[in-house]
PDB file of C-alpha atoms in Angstrom:
ATOM      1  CA  ALA A 261    -161.525  -8.239  -5.628  1.00  0.00           C
ATOM      2  CA  GLN A 262    -162.528 -10.044  -8.747  1.00  0.00           C
ATOM      3  CA  SER A 263    -160.971 -10.237 -12.379  1.00  0.00           C
ATOM      4  CA  VAL A 264    -161.430 -11.792 -15.652  1.00  0.00           C
ATOM      5  CA  ALA A 265    -158.728 -12.765 -18.124  1.00  0.00           C
ATOM      6  CA  GLN A 266    -159.358 -13.532 -21.847  1.00  0.00           C
ATOM      7  CA  PRO A 267    -155.784 -14.630 -22.781  1.00  0.00           C
ATOM      8  CA  GLU A 268    -156.281 -14.309 -26.477  1.00  0.00           C
ATOM      9  CA  ASP A 269    -156.893 -10.589 -28.150  1.00  0.00           C
ATOM     10  CA  GLN A 270    -157.685 -12.491 -31.321  1.00  0.00           C
ATOM     11  CA  VAL A 271    -159.139 -15.963 -32.608  1.00  0.00           C
ATOM     12  CA  ASN A 272    -159.090 -16.845 -36.437  1.00  0.00           C
ATOM     13  CA  VAL A 273    -161.105 -19.655 -37.771  1.00  0.00           C
ATOM     14  CA  ALA A 274    -162.531 -21.138 -40.938  1.00  0.00           C
ATOM     15  CA  GLU A 275    -166.053 -21.371 -41.357  1.00  0.00           C
ATOM     16  CA  GLY A 276    -167.360 -24.397 -40.328  1.00  0.00           C
ATOM     17  CA  ASN A 277    -164.721 -25.345 -37.873  1.00  0.00           C
ATOM     18  CA  PRO A 278    -165.086 -25.280 -33.995  1.00  0.00           C
ATOM     19  CA  LEU A 279    -164.534 -22.076 -32.133  1.00  0.00           C
ATOM     20  CA  THR A 280    -163.442 -21.620 -28.762  1.00  0.00           C
ATOM     21  CA  VAL A 281    -162.958 -18.447 -26.865  1.00  0.00           C
ATOM     22  CA  LYS A 282    -160.943 -18.436 -23.724  1.00  0.00           C
ATOM     23  CA  CYS A 283    -161.922 -17.031 -20.403  1.00  0.00           C
ATOM     24  CA  THR A 284    -160.595 -17.562 -16.977  1.00  0.00           C
ATOM     25  CA  TYR A 285    -161.554 -15.865 -13.685  1.00  0.00           C
ATOM     26  CA  SER A 286    -160.512 -14.909 -10.230  1.00  0.00           C
ATOM     27  CA  VAL A 287    -163.642 -14.164  -7.420  1.00  0.00           C
ATOM     28  CA  SER A 288    -164.340 -14.594  -3.857  1.00  0.00           C
ATOM     29  CA  GLY A 289    -167.548 -17.345  -3.213  1.00  0.00           C
ATOM     30  CA  ASN A 290    -169.675 -18.733  -6.125  1.00  0.00           C
ATOM     31  CA  PRO A 291    -168.878 -17.055  -9.303  1.00  0.00           C
ATOM     32  CA  TYR A 292    -171.693 -15.739 -11.667  1.00  0.00           C
ATOM     33  CA  LEU A 293    -170.258 -15.894 -15.123  1.00  0.00           C
ATOM     34  CA  PHE A 294    -171.412 -14.244 -18.414  1.00  0.00           C
ATOM     35  CA  TRP A 295    -170.931 -14.015 -22.192  1.00  0.00           C
ATOM     36  CA  TYR A 296    -171.359 -10.869 -24.329  1.00  0.00           C
ATOM     37  CA  VAL A 297    -170.999 -10.391 -28.004  1.00  0.00           C
ATOM     38  CA  GLN A 298    -170.411  -7.037 -29.356  1.00  0.00           C
ATOM     39  CA  TYR A 299    -170.939  -6.225 -33.148  1.00  0.00           C
ATOM     40  CA  PRO A 300    -169.457  -3.138 -34.915  1.00  0.00           C
ATOM     41  CA  ASN A 301    -171.199  -0.104 -34.001  1.00  0.00           C
ATOM     42  CA  ARG A 302    -173.444  -1.635 -31.441  1.00  0.00           C
ATOM     43  CA  GLY A 303    -174.026  -2.204 -27.672  1.00  0.00           C
ATOM     44  CA  LEU A 304    -172.651  -5.558 -26.060  1.00  0.00           C
ATOM     45  CA  GLN A 305    -175.811  -8.270 -26.255  1.00  0.00           C
ATOM     46  CA  PHE A 306    -175.867 -11.012 -23.884  1.00  0.00           C
ATOM     47  CA  LEU A 307    -175.129 -14.496 -25.071  1.00  0.00           C
ATOM     48  CA  LEU A 308    -175.513 -16.673 -22.185  1.00  0.00           C
ATOM     49  CA  LYS A 309    -174.639 -17.199 -18.226  1.00  0.00           C
ATOM     50  CA  TYR A 310    -173.780 -19.988 -15.703  1.00  0.00           C
ATOM     51  CA  ILE A 311    -175.576 -19.251 -12.176  1.00  0.00           C
ATOM     52  CA  THR A 312    -175.549 -22.727 -10.936  1.00  0.00           C
ATOM     53  CA  GLY A 313    -176.383 -26.315 -12.259  1.00  0.00           C
ATOM     54  CA  ASP A 314    -175.025 -28.116 -15.184  1.00  0.00           C
ATOM     55  CA  ASN A 315    -171.588 -27.017 -16.022  1.00  0.00           C
ATOM     56  CA  LEU A 316    -172.365 -26.857 -19.855  1.00  0.00           C
ATOM     57  CA  VAL A 317    -174.311 -23.689 -20.459  1.00  0.00           C
ATOM     58  CA  LYS A 318    -176.084 -23.198 -23.824  1.00  0.00           C
ATOM     59  CA  GLY A 319    -176.903 -19.696 -25.288  1.00  0.00           C
ATOM     60  CA  SER A 320    -177.943 -17.859 -28.054  1.00  0.00           C
ATOM     61  CA  TYR A 321    -177.043 -18.433 -31.817  1.00  0.00           C
ATOM     62  CA  GLY A 322    -175.646 -21.681 -31.007  1.00  0.00           C
ATOM     63  CA  PHE A 323    -172.975 -20.725 -28.510  1.00  0.00           C
ATOM     64  CA  GLU A 324    -172.310 -22.695 -25.479  1.00  0.00           C
ATOM     65  CA  ALA A 325    -169.886 -22.671 -22.500  1.00  0.00           C
ATOM     66  CA  GLU A 326    -168.328 -24.747 -20.091  1.00  0.00           C
ATOM     67  CA  PHE A 327    -167.991 -23.860 -16.304  1.00  0.00           C
ATOM     68  CA  ASN A 328    -164.846 -25.636 -14.979  1.00  0.00           C
ATOM     69  CA  LYS A 329    -164.597 -24.877 -11.192  1.00  0.00           C
ATOM     70  CA  SER A 330    -161.197 -26.376 -10.757  1.00  0.00           C
ATOM     71  CA  GLN A 331    -159.833 -24.680 -13.551  1.00  0.00           C
ATOM     72  CA  THR A 332    -161.692 -21.094 -12.698  1.00  0.00           C
ATOM     73  CA  SER A 333    -162.302 -21.211 -16.478  1.00  0.00           C
ATOM     74  CA  PHE A 334    -165.646 -20.580 -18.409  1.00  0.00           C
ATOM     75  CA  HIS A 335    -164.423 -20.973 -22.096  1.00  0.00           C
ATOM     76  CA  LEU A 336    -166.959 -20.217 -24.843  1.00  0.00           C
ATOM     77  CA  LYS A 337    -167.630 -22.813 -27.735  1.00  0.00           C
ATOM     78  CA  LYS A 338    -169.339 -23.168 -30.701  1.00  0.00           C
ATOM     79  CA  PRO A 339    -169.056 -26.600 -33.013  1.00  0.00           C
ATOM     80  CA  SER A 340    -169.503 -24.894 -36.174  1.00  0.00           C
ATOM     81  CA  ALA A 341    -168.449 -21.175 -36.651  1.00  0.00           C
ATOM     82  CA  LEU A 342    -169.988 -18.964 -39.455  1.00  0.00           C
ATOM     83  CA  VAL A 343    -168.896 -15.916 -41.036  1.00  0.00           C
ATOM     84  CA  SER A 344    -171.298 -13.914 -38.972  1.00  0.00           C
ATOM     85  CA  ASP A 345    -169.879 -14.899 -35.662  1.00  0.00           C
ATOM     86  CA  SER A 346    -167.019 -12.461 -36.557  1.00  0.00           C
ATOM     87  CA  ALA A 347    -167.343 -10.018 -33.372  1.00  0.00           C
ATOM     88  CA  LEU A 348    -165.748  -8.944 -30.282  1.00  0.00           C
ATOM     89  CA  TYR A 349    -166.563 -11.135 -27.347  1.00  0.00           C
ATOM     90  CA  PHE A 350    -166.410 -10.296 -23.602  1.00  0.00           C
ATOM     91  CA  CYS A 351    -166.459 -12.638 -20.459  1.00  0.00           C
ATOM     92  CA  ALA A 352    -167.533 -11.332 -17.512  1.00  0.00           C
ATOM     93  CA  VAL A 353    -167.845 -12.511 -13.758  1.00  0.00           C
ATOM     94  CA  ARG A 354    -169.619 -11.423 -10.401  1.00  0.00           C
ATOM     95  CA  GLY A 355    -168.983 -12.473  -6.890  1.00  0.00           C
ATOM     96  CA  SER A 356    -171.700 -13.676  -4.612  1.00  0.00           C
ATOM     97  CA  ASN A 357    -170.787 -10.318  -2.752  1.00  0.00           C
ATOM     98  CA  ASP A 358    -170.436  -7.758  -5.347  1.00  0.00           C
ATOM     99  CA  TYR A 359    -173.343  -5.957  -7.333  1.00  0.00           C
ATOM    100  CA  LYS A 360    -171.193  -5.192 -10.528  1.00  0.00           C
ATOM    101  CA  LEU A 361    -169.625  -7.504 -12.956  1.00  0.00           C
ATOM    102  CA  SER A 362    -166.025  -7.345 -13.968  1.00  0.00           C
ATOM    103  CA  PHE A 363    -165.364  -7.590 -17.717  1.00  0.00           C
ATOM    104  CA  GLY A 364    -162.330  -9.247 -19.557  1.00  0.00           C
ATOM    105  CA  ALA A 365    -160.519  -7.077 -22.234  1.00  0.00           C
ATOM    106  CA  GLY A 366    -162.293  -8.715 -25.081  1.00  0.00           C
ATOM    107  CA  THR A 367    -161.575 -11.285 -27.882  1.00  0.00           C
ATOM    108  CA  THR A 368    -161.804 -10.507 -31.407  1.00  0.00           C
ATOM    109  CA  VAL A 369    -163.040 -13.517 -33.486  1.00  0.00           C
ATOM    110  CA  THR A 370    -162.559 -13.626 -37.083  1.00  0.00           C
ATOM    111  CA  VAL A 371    -164.239 -16.296 -39.158  1.00  0.00           C
ATOM    112  CA  ARG A 372    -163.108 -16.591 -42.769  1.00  0.00           C
ATOM    113  CA  ALA A 373    -165.288 -17.829 -45.253  1.00  0.00           C
TER     114      ALA A 373
ATOM    115  CA  ASP B 871    -189.746  -3.429 -23.899  1.00  0.00           C
ATOM    116  CA  ALA B 872    -187.517  -0.877 -25.795  1.00  0.00           C
ATOM    117  CA  GLY B 873    -184.479  -1.946 -24.091  1.00  0.00           C
ATOM    118  CA  VAL B 874    -182.089   0.256 -22.730  1.00  0.00           C
ATOM    119  CA  ILE B 875    -182.222   3.709 -24.367  1.00  0.00           C
ATOM    120  CA  GLN B 876    -179.437   6.137 -25.056  1.00  0.00           C
ATOM    121  CA  SER B 877    -179.326   9.656 -26.681  1.00  0.00           C
ATOM    122  CA  PRO B 878    -177.599  11.263 -28.621  1.00  0.00           C
ATOM    123  CA  ARG B 879    -176.321   8.328 -30.839  1.00  0.00           C
ATOM    124  CA  HIS B 880    -173.666  10.457 -31.987  1.00  0.00           C
ATOM    125  CA  GLU B 881    -172.375  13.650 -30.644  1.00  0.00           C
ATOM    126  CA  VAL B 882    -169.671  16.155 -31.992  1.00  0.00           C
ATOM    127  CA  THR B 883    -168.545  19.024 -30.091  1.00  0.00           C
ATOM    128  CA  GLU B 884    -165.791  21.334 -29.493  1.00  0.00           C
ATOM    129  CA  MET B 885    -163.267  21.220 -26.766  1.00  0.00           C
ATOM    130  CA  GLY B 886    -164.311  23.169 -23.696  1.00  0.00           C
ATOM    131  CA  GLN B 887    -168.199  22.701 -24.419  1.00  0.00           C
ATOM    132  CA  GLU B 888    -170.537  20.739 -21.955  1.00  0.00           C
ATOM    133  CA  VAL B 889    -171.456  17.468 -22.995  1.00  0.00           C
ATOM    134  CA  THR B 890    -174.709  15.657 -21.785  1.00  0.00           C
ATOM    135  CA  LEU B 891    -175.556  11.709 -22.328  1.00  0.00           C
ATOM    136  CA  ARG B 892    -178.778  10.434 -21.846  1.00  0.00           C
ATOM    137  CA  CYS B 893    -179.936   7.117 -20.412  1.00  0.00           C
ATOM    138  CA  LYS B 894    -183.488   5.575 -19.843  1.00  0.00           C
ATOM    139  CA  PRO B 895    -183.040   2.087 -18.136  1.00  0.00           C
ATOM    140  CA  ILE B 896    -185.379  -0.560 -18.580  1.00  0.00           C
ATOM    141  CA  SER B 897    -188.358  -0.390 -16.152  1.00  0.00           C
ATOM    142  CA  GLY B 898    -187.909  -2.277 -13.104  1.00  0.00           C
ATOM    143  CA  HIS B 899    -184.293  -2.428 -13.442  1.00  0.00           C
ATOM    144  CA  ASN B 900    -182.713  -1.034  -9.925  1.00  0.00           C
ATOM    145  CA  SER B 901    -178.935  -0.970 -11.155  1.00  0.00           C
ATOM    146  CA  LEU B 902    -177.504   1.556 -13.757  1.00  0.00           C
ATOM    147  CA  PHE B 903    -174.025   1.602 -14.953  1.00  0.00           C
ATOM    148  CA  TRP B 904    -172.127   3.982 -17.172  1.00  0.00           C
ATOM    149  CA  TYR B 905    -169.144   2.629 -19.137  1.00  0.00           C
ATOM    150  CA  ARG B 906    -166.546   4.120 -21.670  1.00  0.00           C
ATOM    151  CA  GLN B 907    -164.949   2.089 -24.543  1.00  0.00           C
ATOM    152  CA  THR B 908    -161.763   3.140 -26.046  1.00  0.00           C
ATOM    153  CA  MET B 909    -159.588   1.119 -28.271  1.00  0.00           C
ATOM    154  CA  MET B 910    -156.704   2.047 -26.030  1.00  0.00           C
ATOM    155  CA  ARG B 911    -158.354   1.217 -22.820  1.00  0.00           C
ATOM    156  CA  GLY B 912    -161.161  -1.175 -23.539  1.00  0.00           C
ATOM    157  CA  LEU B 913    -164.413  -1.131 -21.730  1.00  0.00           C
ATOM    158  CA  GLU B 914    -164.119   1.048 -18.342  1.00  0.00           C
ATOM    159  CA  LEU B 915    -166.699   1.161 -15.785  1.00  0.00           C
ATOM    160  CA  LEU B 916    -167.309   4.850 -14.979  1.00  0.00           C
ATOM    161  CA  ILE B 917    -169.809   4.844 -12.199  1.00  0.00           C
ATOM    162  CA  TYR B 918    -172.772   2.778 -10.898  1.00  0.00           C
ATOM    163  CA  PHE B 919    -176.324   3.437  -9.345  1.00  0.00           C
ATOM    164  CA  ASN B 920    -178.369   1.039  -7.156  1.00  0.00           C
ATOM    165  CA  ASN B 921    -181.676   2.296  -6.422  1.00  0.00           C
ATOM    166  CA  ASN B 922    -180.764   5.755  -7.909  1.00  0.00           C
ATOM    167  CA  VAL B 923    -178.049   6.214  -5.411  1.00  0.00           C
ATOM    168  CA  PRO B 924    -174.385   6.428  -6.767  1.00  0.00           C
ATOM    169  CA  ILE B 925    -172.473   3.051  -5.339  1.00  0.00           C
ATOM    170  CA  ASP B 926    -169.244   3.715  -6.892  1.00  0.00           C
ATOM    171  CA  ASP B 927    -167.999   6.539  -8.762  1.00  0.00           C
ATOM    172  CA  SER B 928    -164.167   5.326  -8.621  1.00  0.00           C
ATOM    173  CA  GLY B 929    -164.127   5.212 -12.350  1.00  0.00           C
ATOM    174  CA  MET B 930    -164.924   8.640 -12.933  1.00  0.00           C
ATOM    175  CA  PRO B 931    -161.689   9.724 -14.688  1.00  0.00           C
ATOM    176  CA  GLU B 932    -161.781  13.729 -13.428  1.00  0.00           C
ATOM    177  CA  ASP B 933    -164.188  16.392 -11.640  1.00  0.00           C
ATOM    178  CA  ARG B 934    -164.989  17.076 -15.219  1.00  0.00           C
ATOM    179  CA  PHE B 935    -167.050  14.148 -15.220  1.00  0.00           C
ATOM    180  CA  SER B 936    -170.218  14.002 -13.424  1.00  0.00           C
ATOM    181  CA  ALA B 937    -173.377  11.548 -13.451  1.00  0.00           C
ATOM    182  CA  LYS B 938    -176.740  12.119 -11.767  1.00  0.00           C
ATOM    183  CA  MET B 939    -179.951   9.721 -11.557  1.00  0.00           C
ATOM    184  CA  PRO B 940    -182.860  11.672 -10.239  1.00  0.00           C
ATOM    185  CA  ASN B 941    -185.292   8.954 -10.687  1.00  0.00           C
ATOM    186  CA  ALA B 942    -185.234   5.355 -11.945  1.00  0.00           C
ATOM    187  CA  SER B 943    -186.106   6.143 -15.374  1.00  0.00           C
ATOM    188  CA  PHE B 944    -183.445   8.617 -15.885  1.00  0.00           C
ATOM    189  CA  SER B 945    -179.659   9.240 -15.831  1.00  0.00           C
ATOM    190  CA  THR B 946    -177.287  11.525 -17.581  1.00  0.00           C
ATOM    191  CA  LEU B 947    -173.370  11.622 -17.749  1.00  0.00           C
ATOM    192  CA  LYS B 948    -171.973  15.203 -18.059  1.00  0.00           C
ATOM    193  CA  ILE B 949    -168.717  16.336 -19.247  1.00  0.00           C
ATOM    194  CA  GLN B 950    -167.722  19.821 -18.435  1.00  0.00           C
ATOM    195  CA  PRO B 951    -165.625  21.011 -19.967  1.00  0.00           C
ATOM    196  CA  SER B 952    -164.915  18.392 -22.805  1.00  0.00           C
ATOM    197  CA  GLU B 953    -161.267  17.572 -23.969  1.00  0.00           C
ATOM    198  CA  PRO B 954    -160.510  15.560 -27.272  1.00  0.00           C
ATOM    199  CA  ARG B 955    -159.352  12.623 -24.980  1.00  0.00           C
ATOM    200  CA  ASP B 956    -162.659  11.965 -23.684  1.00  0.00           C
ATOM    201  CA  SER B 957    -163.664  11.129 -27.284  1.00  0.00           C
ATOM    202  CA  ALA B 958    -165.102   7.324 -26.743  1.00  0.00           C
ATOM    203  CA  VAL B 959    -168.317   5.228 -27.082  1.00  0.00           C
ATOM    204  CA  TYR B 960    -170.292   5.612 -23.805  1.00  0.00           C
ATOM    205  CA  PHE B 961    -172.691   2.969 -22.940  1.00  0.00           C
ATOM    206  CA  CYS B 962    -175.194   2.788 -20.221  1.00  0.00           C
ATOM    207  CA  ALA B 963    -176.549  -0.335 -18.875  1.00  0.00           C
ATOM    208  CA  SER B 964    -179.077  -1.498 -16.566  1.00  0.00           C
ATOM    209  CA  SER B 965    -179.563  -4.641 -14.573  1.00  0.00           C
ATOM    210  CA  PRO B 966    -182.112  -5.835 -11.849  1.00  0.00           C
ATOM    211  CA  LEU B 967    -180.665  -6.060  -8.235  1.00  0.00           C
ATOM    212  CA  GLY B 968    -178.888  -9.570  -7.748  1.00  0.00           C
ATOM    213  CA  GLN B 969    -175.872 -11.490  -8.618  1.00  0.00           C
ATOM    214  CA  GLY B 970    -177.727 -13.650 -10.921  1.00  0.00           C
ATOM    215  CA  TYR B 971    -178.594 -10.787 -13.181  1.00  0.00           C
ATOM    216  CA  GLY B 972    -176.607  -9.510 -16.371  1.00  0.00           C
ATOM    217  CA  TYR B 973    -176.344  -6.636 -17.714  1.00  0.00           C
ATOM    218  CA  THR B 974    -178.476  -5.028 -20.700  1.00  0.00           C
ATOM    219  CA  PHE B 975    -176.673  -2.529 -22.555  1.00  0.00           C
ATOM    220  CA  GLY B 976    -177.904   0.515 -24.817  1.00  0.00           C
ATOM    221  CA  SER B 977    -176.627   1.038 -28.430  1.00  0.00           C
ATOM    222  CA  GLY B 978    -174.053   3.557 -26.955  1.00  0.00           C
ATOM    223  CA  THR B 979    -173.230   7.358 -27.696  1.00  0.00           C
ATOM    224  CA  ARG B 980    -170.106   7.970 -29.887  1.00  0.00           C
ATOM    225  CA  LEU B 981    -168.667  11.388 -28.626  1.00  0.00           C
ATOM    226  CA  THR B 982    -166.284  13.132 -30.675  1.00  0.00           C
ATOM    227  CA  VAL B 983    -164.466  16.081 -29.193  1.00  0.00           C
ATOM    228  CA  VAL B 984    -162.631  18.303 -31.726  1.00  0.00           C
TER     229      VAL B 984
END
C-alpha cells in the first residue's frame, strides 16, 4: 500500500522568508512524487513532480522540492515566500505498480505581509 | 486545451432529489478520477476509470452513488437519493496512462443538499 504524510496541518511564515512544506511517503518500488496547490474555491493545480534524475526538482511559481530516498521525503520549498503563496498544498505519491495517486491530508500555508 | 471541464459549478438541491455531476476529461487522457473534498474528511477518491472501464470503486460511499463513463470524453457521477451529508465539493481529474503522469483537475462542483 502507498501513503503520504504531511505532518503539519498549518505553516505560517512572514513574506520574504523561506517556506518549507514537509512530506514523507511510503510506497513499493520507485516513487513518483507530486506537489499540488489549491487556492480557495479552485481545483488542485500541478506544481512539480519527481520521476527520476536530479533529486532537486524545480516547478511553477518559484517552488522546488528535494527528493530524499533515504528519508523517504519530498519537501516543498520556496526561498522567499509571497503573500500570494497562501493556499492549501498537497503532496501525492504513486508507486510503480499503481495507477492512482495517493494524496496527503494537505498543509495550509499562510504568508503574512 | 480547455482542461478538465465540470458542470455544474454549483448545485443546490433538496434532500431526496437525484443529482448528476458531469465531467469532460482532457482529450487523449485515458484515466479519469472522481474525488470528494470536505473539511472533515479532506480529499477522498471515490472511483477511477481506465479506458472507460471502472477499475476501483471502493471509495464510493454507498449504493446511492454511481458513476459511469460511456465514452472517452464524458463521465457522470450520480447521487440518488441525495442527503445533506453529501454536501461537498466534487472534483473530476484526468491523466494519461502511466505512472509518470500527474492529474489535471477540474474546477469542481460545489454540491449543497438542504
